[in-house]
Short mmCIF file of C-alpha atoms in Angstrom, two decimals:
data_model
loop_
_atom_site.label_atom_id
_atom_site.label_comp_id
_atom_site.label_asym_id
_atom_site.label_seq_id
_atom_site.Cartn_x
_atom_site.Cartn_y
_atom_site.Cartn_z
CA MET A 1 89.47 158.12 93.56
CA ALA A 2 86.43 158.79 91.24
CA GLY A 3 84.12 161.32 92.82
CA SER A 4 81.13 159.46 91.43
CA SER A 5 81.86 156.49 93.67
CA LEU A 6 81.14 158.62 96.63
CA VAL A 7 77.78 159.74 95.56
CA THR A 8 74.54 157.97 95.86
CA LYS A 9 73.01 157.56 92.33
CA SER A 10 69.68 159.22 91.66
CA ALA A 11 66.48 157.30 91.54
CA HIS A 12 65.51 157.65 87.85
CA SER A 13 62.09 156.19 86.89
CA GLY A 14 62.59 156.82 83.21
CA PRO A 15 64.09 153.97 81.10
CA GLY A 16 67.30 155.71 80.23
CA MET A 17 67.36 159.55 79.92
CA SER A 18 69.67 161.30 82.36
CA GLY A 19 69.20 164.68 83.93
CA GLY A 20 72.03 165.98 81.94
CA GLU A 21 70.18 165.01 78.67
CA ALA A 22 67.02 166.67 79.96
CA ILE A 23 68.99 169.93 80.54
CA GLU A 24 70.29 169.77 77.01
CA GLN A 25 66.70 169.72 75.54
CA LEU A 26 65.48 172.37 77.96
CA SER A 27 68.50 174.43 76.92
CA LEU A 28 67.82 174.20 73.20
CA TYR A 29 64.09 174.93 73.77
CA ALA A 30 64.98 178.04 75.89
CA VAL A 31 67.40 179.48 73.31
CA GLU A 32 65.68 178.57 70.11
CA THR A 33 61.97 179.37 70.89
CA ASP A 34 61.02 182.37 68.80
CA PHE A 35 58.38 184.73 69.91
CA SER A 36 56.76 184.88 66.51
CA THR A 37 56.04 181.23 66.63
CA LEU A 38 54.47 181.17 70.05
CA PRO A 39 50.67 180.54 70.21
CA ALA A 40 48.46 183.18 71.61
CA GLU A 41 47.53 181.18 74.83
CA PRO A 42 50.90 181.18 76.48
CA ILE A 43 51.41 184.81 75.63
CA PHE A 44 48.05 185.64 77.23
CA HIS A 45 48.96 183.85 80.43
CA ALA A 46 52.47 185.38 80.52
CA LYS A 47 50.85 188.93 80.49
CA ARG A 48 48.45 187.73 83.17
CA ILE A 49 51.19 186.45 85.51
CA LEU A 50 53.32 189.47 84.87
CA LEU A 51 50.47 191.85 85.84
CA ASP A 52 49.46 189.62 88.82
CA THR A 53 53.02 189.51 90.19
CA LEU A 54 53.53 193.14 89.77
CA GLY A 55 50.36 193.65 91.81
CA THR A 56 51.62 191.26 94.52
CA ILE A 57 54.94 193.08 94.63
CA MET A 58 53.36 196.45 95.04
CA GLY A 59 50.98 195.20 97.62
CA GLY A 60 53.85 193.65 99.62
CA SER A 61 56.21 196.60 99.09
CA ILE A 62 54.35 198.56 101.76
CA GLU A 63 54.87 196.15 104.60
CA LYS A 64 57.39 197.32 107.04
CA GLU A 65 60.05 194.69 106.50
CA ALA A 66 59.86 194.90 102.72
CA THR A 67 60.05 198.67 103.01
CA ALA A 68 62.99 198.52 105.33
CA LEU A 69 64.82 196.03 102.97
CA ALA A 70 64.09 198.25 99.83
CA ASP A 71 65.20 201.30 101.69
CA ARG A 72 68.51 199.65 102.76
CA VAL A 73 69.44 198.34 99.41
CA GLY A 74 68.16 201.30 97.44
CA ARG A 75 69.93 203.93 99.36
CA ARG A 76 73.14 202.12 99.52
CA ASP A 77 73.89 201.26 95.99
CA ARG A 78 71.45 203.40 93.77
CA GLY A 79 71.80 201.04 90.83
CA ALA A 80 69.78 200.85 87.56
CA CYS A 81 67.10 198.39 88.41
CA THR A 82 63.54 199.40 89.82
CA LEU A 83 62.57 198.67 93.34
CA ILE A 84 58.82 198.32 92.58
CA GLY A 85 56.58 200.46 94.84
CA HIS A 86 59.44 202.66 95.98
CA PRO A 87 61.13 205.81 94.70
CA LEU A 88 64.45 203.86 94.62
CA LYS A 89 66.57 201.79 92.36
CA ALA A 90 69.29 199.34 93.20
CA ASN A 91 71.84 197.00 91.48
CA SER A 92 70.33 193.92 89.72
CA LEU A 93 70.80 191.32 92.50
CA ASN A 94 69.49 193.59 95.29
CA ALA A 95 66.56 194.58 93.09
CA VAL A 96 65.71 190.81 92.65
CA LEU A 97 65.97 190.35 96.45
CA ALA A 98 63.80 193.30 97.30
CA ASN A 99 61.13 192.71 94.62
CA GLY A 100 61.05 189.12 95.29
CA THR A 101 60.53 189.46 99.02
CA ALA A 102 57.75 192.00 98.48
CA ALA A 103 56.11 189.57 95.92
CA CYS A 104 55.91 186.77 98.46
CA TRP A 105 54.86 188.78 101.55
CA LEU A 106 51.06 188.77 101.14
CA ASP A 107 51.00 185.09 100.07
CA PHE A 108 48.81 186.38 97.15
CA ASP A 109 51.18 185.23 94.28
CA SER A 110 50.16 182.87 91.51
CA GLY A 111 51.39 179.40 91.22
CA HIS A 112 51.63 176.15 89.21
CA ARG A 113 49.83 172.94 89.48
CA PRO A 114 51.27 170.39 92.10
CA PRO A 115 53.34 167.48 90.72
CA PRO A 116 51.44 164.25 89.81
CA GLY A 117 51.25 161.20 92.15
CA LYS A 118 50.72 160.46 95.77
CA PRO A 119 50.92 161.89 98.30
CA LEU A 120 49.77 165.34 97.32
CA LEU A 121 52.65 167.78 97.32
CA PRO A 122 52.48 171.58 97.53
CA ALA A 123 52.24 173.44 94.34
CA ALA A 124 55.19 175.55 93.48
CA HIS A 125 55.30 179.34 92.71
CA PRO A 126 57.20 180.09 89.50
CA PRO A 127 56.22 183.77 89.06
CA ILE A 128 57.78 185.02 92.27
CA HIS A 129 61.08 183.49 91.27
CA LEU A 130 60.62 184.36 87.57
CA VAL A 131 59.36 187.88 87.37
CA PRO A 132 61.95 189.62 89.69
CA ALA A 133 64.85 188.14 87.86
CA ALA A 134 63.36 188.64 84.38
CA LEU A 135 62.60 192.25 85.10
CA ALA A 136 66.06 192.98 86.38
CA ALA A 137 67.65 191.35 83.41
CA ALA A 138 65.16 193.10 80.97
CA GLU A 139 66.13 196.47 82.58
CA MET A 140 69.78 195.73 82.39
CA GLU A 141 69.57 194.78 78.73
CA GLY A 142 66.99 197.29 77.58
CA ALA A 143 64.76 194.43 76.43
CA SER A 144 61.61 194.78 74.53
CA GLY A 145 58.21 193.45 75.60
CA LYS A 146 58.36 190.63 73.09
CA GLU A 147 61.72 189.60 74.48
CA LEU A 148 60.37 189.70 78.20
CA LEU A 149 57.27 187.66 77.30
CA ALA A 150 59.37 185.04 75.51
CA ALA A 151 61.75 184.87 78.49
CA LEU A 152 58.81 184.36 80.93
CA ILE A 153 57.33 181.57 78.86
CA VAL A 154 60.50 179.57 78.54
CA GLY A 155 61.67 180.25 82.07
CA TYR A 156 58.35 179.14 83.52
CA ASP A 157 58.61 175.95 81.58
CA ALA A 158 62.12 175.09 82.68
CA GLY A 159 61.38 175.36 86.51
CA ALA A 160 57.96 173.87 86.29
CA ARG A 161 59.04 170.93 84.32
CA ILE A 162 61.94 170.13 86.74
CA GLY A 163 59.39 170.42 89.58
CA MET A 164 56.97 168.01 87.72
CA GLY A 165 59.77 165.53 87.32
CA CYS A 166 60.82 165.17 90.92
CA ARG A 167 59.19 164.90 94.37
CA VAL A 168 60.74 167.61 96.61
CA ARG A 169 60.86 166.03 100.20
CA ASN A 170 57.87 167.00 102.39
CA GLU A 171 60.06 168.76 104.93
CA ILE A 172 61.37 171.25 102.23
CA HIS A 173 59.41 174.34 101.32
CA PRO A 174 59.29 174.50 97.46
CA HIS A 175 60.27 178.19 97.43
CA GLY A 176 63.93 178.54 96.37
CA THR A 177 64.20 175.15 94.97
CA HIS A 178 63.51 174.16 91.29
CA HIS A 179 62.18 177.53 90.31
CA ASN A 180 65.64 179.10 90.72
CA THR A 181 66.07 177.64 87.22
CA SER A 182 63.02 179.47 86.01
CA ALA A 183 64.81 182.73 87.08
CA ALA A 184 68.11 181.56 85.51
CA VAL A 185 66.64 180.67 82.16
CA ALA A 186 64.60 183.85 81.89
CA ALA A 187 67.71 185.93 82.80
CA ALA A 188 70.08 183.96 80.50
CA ARG A 189 67.57 184.22 77.62
CA LEU A 190 67.45 188.08 78.07
CA MET A 191 71.21 188.07 78.17
CA LYS A 192 71.27 186.48 74.81
CA ALA A 193 72.80 183.19 76.07
CA GLY A 194 73.70 180.44 73.45
CA LYS A 195 72.85 176.79 74.17
CA ALA A 196 75.93 175.85 75.97
CA GLN A 197 75.75 178.87 78.25
CA MET A 198 72.07 178.26 78.86
CA ALA A 199 72.85 174.73 79.79
CA SER A 200 75.44 175.88 82.31
CA ALA A 201 72.93 178.47 83.60
CA ILE A 202 70.45 175.64 84.37
CA GLY A 203 73.01 173.41 85.96
CA LEU A 204 74.31 176.20 88.14
CA ALA A 205 70.89 177.20 89.23
CA VAL A 206 70.20 173.45 90.20
CA HIS A 207 73.37 173.55 92.34
CA LEU A 208 72.27 176.76 94.01
CA SER A 209 69.06 175.32 95.02
CA MET A 210 67.89 175.93 98.62
CA MET A 211 66.32 173.49 101.20
CA PRO A 212 64.23 175.70 103.32
CA SER A 213 62.14 174.40 106.18
CA PHE A 214 58.37 174.09 105.59
CA GLU A 215 57.79 174.04 109.38
CA ASN A 216 58.95 177.65 109.50
CA ALA A 217 55.92 178.85 107.41
CA PHE A 218 53.49 177.16 109.78
CA GLN A 219 55.12 179.01 112.75
CA GLY A 220 55.05 182.26 111.00
CA GLY A 221 58.82 182.96 110.72
CA THR A 222 59.01 185.78 108.17
CA ILE A 223 62.38 184.52 106.68
CA ARG A 224 59.88 182.35 104.66
CA ASN A 225 58.91 185.48 102.74
CA SER A 226 62.43 185.77 101.34
CA TYR A 227 62.94 182.06 100.36
CA ALA A 228 61.71 182.73 96.77
CA ALA A 229 63.48 186.09 96.60
CA ILE A 230 66.85 184.53 97.47
CA GLY A 231 66.11 181.69 95.09
CA SER A 232 65.41 184.18 92.31
CA ALA A 233 68.55 186.14 93.05
CA LEU A 234 70.55 182.78 92.93
CA GLY A 235 68.95 182.03 89.60
CA PHE A 236 69.91 185.32 88.27
CA LEU A 237 73.44 184.94 89.76
CA ALA A 238 73.62 181.57 87.92
CA ALA A 239 72.91 183.20 84.56
CA GLN A 240 75.68 185.82 85.37
CA MET A 241 78.11 183.10 86.32
CA ALA A 242 77.29 180.97 83.16
CA ALA A 243 78.14 184.15 81.15
CA ASP A 244 81.41 184.29 83.07
CA GLY A 245 82.30 180.71 82.26
CA PHE A 246 81.39 178.91 85.42
CA THR A 247 80.29 175.31 84.82
CA PRO A 248 78.32 172.59 86.69
CA GLU A 249 78.67 168.90 86.80
CA ARG A 250 77.34 166.88 83.89
CA ASP A 251 74.15 165.62 85.69
CA SER A 252 73.33 168.16 88.34
CA LEU A 253 69.74 167.32 88.25
CA GLY A 254 70.49 163.68 89.00
CA SER A 255 72.71 164.60 91.91
CA VAL A 256 70.58 167.37 93.41
CA TYR A 257 67.00 166.40 92.46
CA GLY A 258 67.53 162.67 92.24
CA THR A 259 69.13 162.26 95.73
CA VAL A 260 69.49 165.34 97.95
CA ILE A 261 66.28 167.53 97.64
CA SER A 262 64.11 164.84 95.90
CA PRO A 263 64.45 161.00 96.26
CA TRP A 264 62.97 160.42 92.76
CA LEU A 265 63.61 161.89 89.30
CA ASP A 266 62.03 161.36 86.03
CA PRO A 267 63.92 163.41 83.31
CA GLU A 268 61.65 162.23 80.59
CA ARG A 269 58.67 163.83 82.23
CA MET A 270 60.64 167.07 82.15
CA ILE A 271 60.62 167.26 78.41
CA GLU A 272 57.36 165.67 77.63
CA ALA A 273 55.52 167.77 74.95
CA LEU A 274 58.21 170.41 75.30
CA GLY A 275 57.39 173.28 72.97
CA THR A 276 53.74 172.25 72.46
CA ARG A 277 52.46 172.09 75.98
CA PHE A 278 53.24 175.36 77.80
CA GLU A 279 53.20 175.02 81.64
CA ILE A 280 52.50 178.73 81.98
CA THR A 281 49.03 178.00 80.71
CA LEU A 282 48.49 175.49 83.50
CA GLY A 283 49.08 177.71 86.62
CA PHE A 284 46.61 179.48 88.91
CA ILE A 285 45.95 182.87 90.02
CA LYS A 286 45.15 183.18 93.77
CA ALA A 287 41.79 184.54 94.80
CA TYR A 288 42.80 184.92 98.44
CA PRO A 289 46.13 185.86 100.19
CA MET A 290 46.85 182.62 101.95
CA CYS A 291 48.15 179.06 101.49
CA ARG A 292 46.24 177.62 98.54
CA PHE A 293 45.49 174.53 100.55
CA GLY A 294 42.97 176.56 102.49
CA HIS A 295 41.17 178.17 99.54
CA PRO A 296 38.57 175.44 99.12
CA ALA A 297 37.35 175.83 102.77
CA LEU A 298 37.41 179.76 102.34
CA GLU A 299 35.41 179.54 99.16
CA ALA A 300 32.82 177.24 100.94
CA ALA A 301 32.63 179.80 103.72
CA GLU A 302 32.15 182.68 101.25
CA GLU A 303 29.30 180.83 99.66
CA LEU A 304 27.73 180.19 103.05
CA VAL A 305 27.61 183.87 104.03
CA HIS A 306 26.13 184.80 100.56
CA ARG A 307 23.40 182.05 100.78
CA TYR A 308 22.43 181.97 104.30
CA PRO A 309 21.68 184.35 107.30
CA VAL A 310 24.76 183.55 109.25
CA ASP A 311 24.97 185.78 112.30
CA PRO A 312 28.61 185.35 113.61
CA GLU A 313 27.38 186.34 117.19
CA GLN A 314 25.06 183.23 117.09
CA ILE A 315 27.61 180.67 115.95
CA GLU A 316 27.94 177.77 118.22
CA GLY A 317 30.63 175.97 116.22
CA VAL A 318 32.12 175.46 112.86
CA GLU A 319 33.52 172.29 111.34
CA VAL A 320 35.82 172.32 108.26
CA HIS A 321 36.02 168.88 106.60
CA THR A 322 38.84 168.81 104.07
CA PHE A 323 41.91 166.85 102.74
CA GLY A 324 45.01 166.21 104.85
CA TRP A 325 47.29 169.02 103.91
CA ALA A 326 44.52 171.57 104.48
CA ALA A 327 43.41 170.04 107.71
CA ALA A 328 46.97 170.45 109.09
CA LEU A 329 46.56 174.28 108.81
CA ASP A 330 44.75 174.21 112.09
CA GLU A 331 46.23 177.04 114.14
CA ARG A 332 43.28 179.02 115.73
CA PHE A 333 45.15 181.96 117.00
CA PRO A 334 47.87 182.88 114.63
CA LYS A 335 50.46 185.18 116.13
CA SER A 336 51.77 186.90 112.87
CA ASP A 337 50.32 187.81 109.51
CA LEU A 338 52.29 184.94 107.89
CA ALA A 339 50.95 182.39 110.58
CA ALA A 340 47.44 183.77 109.69
CA LYS A 341 48.00 182.82 106.00
CA PHE A 342 48.51 179.22 107.04
CA SER A 343 45.51 179.07 109.28
CA VAL A 344 42.21 177.82 107.91
CA PRO A 345 40.37 178.54 111.15
CA TRP A 346 41.31 182.22 110.90
CA ALA A 347 40.56 182.51 107.27
CA VAL A 348 37.04 180.95 107.53
CA ALA A 349 36.35 182.99 110.76
CA SER A 350 37.36 186.17 108.96
CA MET A 351 34.96 185.29 106.07
CA LEU A 352 32.13 184.40 108.44
CA VAL A 353 32.58 187.60 110.55
CA ARG A 354 33.97 190.23 108.32
CA LYS A 355 32.56 188.84 104.99
CA SER A 356 35.89 189.21 103.46
CA ALA A 357 39.43 187.58 103.28
CA GLY A 358 41.54 190.06 101.54
CA ALA A 359 45.05 191.35 102.16
CA ASP A 360 43.96 193.58 105.18
CA ASP A 361 42.15 190.66 106.74
CA PHE A 362 45.53 188.85 107.36
CA ARG A 363 47.60 191.89 108.40
CA GLU A 364 48.62 192.20 112.01
CA ALA A 365 46.07 194.74 112.88
CA ALA A 366 43.24 192.27 111.92
CA LEU A 367 44.62 189.65 114.17
CA ASN A 368 43.41 191.69 117.18
CA ASP A 369 39.73 191.64 116.07
CA GLU A 370 37.98 189.89 118.99
CA ARG A 371 35.04 188.99 116.88
CA VAL A 372 37.18 186.90 114.53
CA ARG A 373 39.19 185.34 117.37
CA SER A 374 35.95 184.36 118.97
CA VAL A 375 34.70 182.48 115.90
CA SER A 376 38.15 181.03 115.15
CA ALA A 377 38.26 179.52 118.65
CA ARG A 378 35.18 177.51 117.64
CA VAL A 379 36.52 176.05 114.34
CA THR A 380 37.31 172.44 114.38
CA MET A 381 39.41 170.96 111.48
CA LYS A 382 38.41 167.46 110.28
CA ASP A 383 40.84 165.41 108.15
CA ASP A 384 38.51 163.58 105.86
CA PRO A 385 40.15 160.39 104.36
CA VAL A 386 37.60 160.32 101.46
CA TYR A 387 38.59 163.91 100.54
CA THR A 388 42.32 163.23 100.79
CA ALA A 389 41.88 160.15 98.48
CA MET A 390 40.58 162.58 95.78
CA THR A 391 43.78 164.50 95.63
CA PRO A 392 45.54 165.77 93.67
CA GLY A 393 42.71 165.76 91.04
CA LYS A 394 40.33 167.37 93.43
CA ARG A 395 40.89 169.25 96.67
CA PRO A 396 37.49 169.29 98.43
CA ALA A 397 36.25 171.08 101.47
CA ARG A 398 32.95 171.16 103.32
CA VAL A 399 32.17 173.95 105.88
CA VAL A 400 29.43 173.24 108.45
CA VAL A 401 28.21 176.15 110.56
CA LYS A 402 26.10 175.26 113.70
CA MET A 403 23.99 178.07 115.15
CA ASN A 404 22.80 178.52 118.80
CA ASP A 405 19.13 178.02 117.69
CA GLY A 406 19.85 174.57 116.24
CA ARG A 407 20.07 175.51 112.70
CA THR A 408 22.88 174.22 110.57
CA PHE A 409 24.34 175.75 107.33
CA GLU A 410 26.79 173.88 105.10
CA TYR A 411 28.50 174.03 101.75
CA GLU A 412 30.81 171.84 99.88
CA VAL A 413 33.27 172.69 97.15
CA MET A 414 35.46 170.25 95.13
CA GLY A 415 38.37 172.59 94.68
CA SER A 416 39.41 176.27 94.41
CA SER A 417 38.99 178.69 91.63
CA GLY A 418 41.90 180.45 89.90
CA GLY A 419 43.20 177.42 87.82
CA PRO A 420 42.70 176.34 84.23
CA ASP A 421 39.53 174.48 85.15
CA ALA A 422 37.90 177.48 86.99
CA PRO A 423 39.80 180.68 86.11
CA LEU A 424 39.14 184.01 87.84
CA SER A 425 36.92 186.20 85.78
CA GLU A 426 38.66 189.21 84.08
CA GLU A 427 36.63 191.41 86.44
CA LYS A 428 38.03 189.65 89.58
CA PHE A 429 41.47 189.42 88.29
CA LEU A 430 41.68 193.17 87.47
CA ALA A 431 39.93 194.08 90.77
CA LYS A 432 42.71 192.08 92.67
CA PHE A 433 45.47 194.05 90.80
CA ARG A 434 43.87 197.36 91.33
CA SER A 435 43.31 196.67 95.08
CA LEU A 436 47.04 196.17 95.50
CA ALA A 437 48.46 198.63 93.02
CA ASP A 438 46.18 201.68 93.42
CA PRO A 439 47.21 202.54 97.01
CA VAL A 440 50.91 202.30 95.90
CA VAL A 441 51.27 203.95 92.65
CA GLY A 442 47.84 205.72 92.21
CA ARG A 443 44.92 204.90 90.06
CA ARG A 444 46.25 206.65 86.95
CA GLN A 445 49.47 204.74 86.96
CA ALA A 446 47.97 201.40 87.82
CA GLY A 447 45.65 201.76 85.04
CA ALA A 448 48.53 202.70 82.72
CA VAL A 449 50.29 199.48 83.82
CA VAL A 450 47.17 197.43 82.86
CA SER A 451 47.05 199.01 79.39
CA LEU A 452 50.74 198.70 78.68
CA ILE A 453 50.89 195.06 79.65
CA ALA A 454 47.81 194.32 77.41
CA GLY A 455 49.89 195.63 74.47
CA LEU A 456 53.26 194.42 75.69
CA GLU A 457 54.31 193.19 72.32
CA ASP A 458 54.65 196.72 71.13
CA VAL A 459 56.73 198.11 73.91
CA LYS A 460 60.30 198.75 72.69
CA ASP A 461 61.99 199.07 76.20
CA ILE A 462 60.70 197.34 79.24
CA ARG A 463 61.79 200.38 81.36
CA GLU A 464 58.68 202.16 80.07
CA LEU A 465 56.78 199.61 82.19
CA THR A 466 58.97 199.53 85.12
CA GLY A 467 58.95 203.32 85.28
CA LEU A 468 55.21 203.10 86.03
CA CYS A 469 55.81 200.71 88.89
CA MET A 470 57.31 203.50 91.08
CA PRO A 471 55.17 206.06 93.04
CA ALA A 472 54.04 208.88 90.86
CA GLY A 473 56.45 211.89 90.42
CA PHE A 474 59.72 209.91 91.09
CA VAL A 475 62.45 211.44 88.87
CA GLY A 476 63.85 208.20 88.00
CA ALA A 477 60.58 206.90 86.55
CA SER A 478 60.35 206.99 82.75
#
């Protein structure tokens, strides 16, 4: 019996291109793109996402669970790949798993624009899948800075374009889904894969996609912090398996992203302007360590405390008017650091009380701050249909603070900063990195990382960079 007769056909919206044909074109692009022909803009953004992701890995590496994982894998196998933020090394897959978990822990990692259409879907996060796998492959291969940058650019494109050409079901968290292919493409590129091997790596990574629960993130189950890490490791594994001769079905995209994980697939969208529009230039850098749906409300609250005399002890109530996805993040008393990152009331209350919403403001110690808890209890989330209708082009929020003496302060924003339309200033971008890296590797080494990435084209062996991402004085650092 023909196997195809047992499978529901994918819902293609394009007039004729199959997922298999899209993979062929993505593979050709991933293999044939030459660093010398790349424009300056994607190279600039590749450096930014590399630096930003290294910062989030360092910041997350000190969390107890991430430290325990790194210690377990580092002391067990003592491989050749760097466990960032630790005086340890591990084999490639374990390094990808440990570094990817740390990268996600603070929810401070950068991401890509959400797919077009209605309803608004969550943006995906290519770098936390891409960078851990690419660094491990680069270390194993002794790759140069130019080789790593090219791998990051084509890898980002592959996963982002598959994401833009499908509609991952609402119940599925996007970590560990289509950006597994970002990891696979970057790793395969660094492993010097040819076109056929690259196509196999993409198809295998598609087959190794996860379907993690989104509800888990709202509840604060910390397994969510390893979704992307496992996806990155699966992508790395797909690249290795392709090199070993494993093969996928002809149209893995149609089977997996046209029926199982997504009910809709448009392969033509995946290859639109391929090689001239670089998706890495269309991502965002997070200004706050929380779900980005909450950023507009947080930015509005930050403007309020800068503009008006908001005394948190005199607050009668707070209303947050915003779009549907953000309004759903309504838990007033998060029970874990992860749950706090999916709580708009907590984030807004932290800004109104502590005048900040940085990494420390979402850690478990901060969750016991009775001043913040008191204001969070008075935050009411309002799902505004007018704001929801503006998505995905805009993601508005309006924060209204009512004081006991009858005064009312309010501020409205139409979206959050960090994306192409409102990028973070260089000052804020570097301050974010230094706030995460300095406590882990020290000011001197953190500064050296910044300088090295700025001139990464001239680096002959990427291990010069990864050696700086371990605590000062480690004998294995270069």
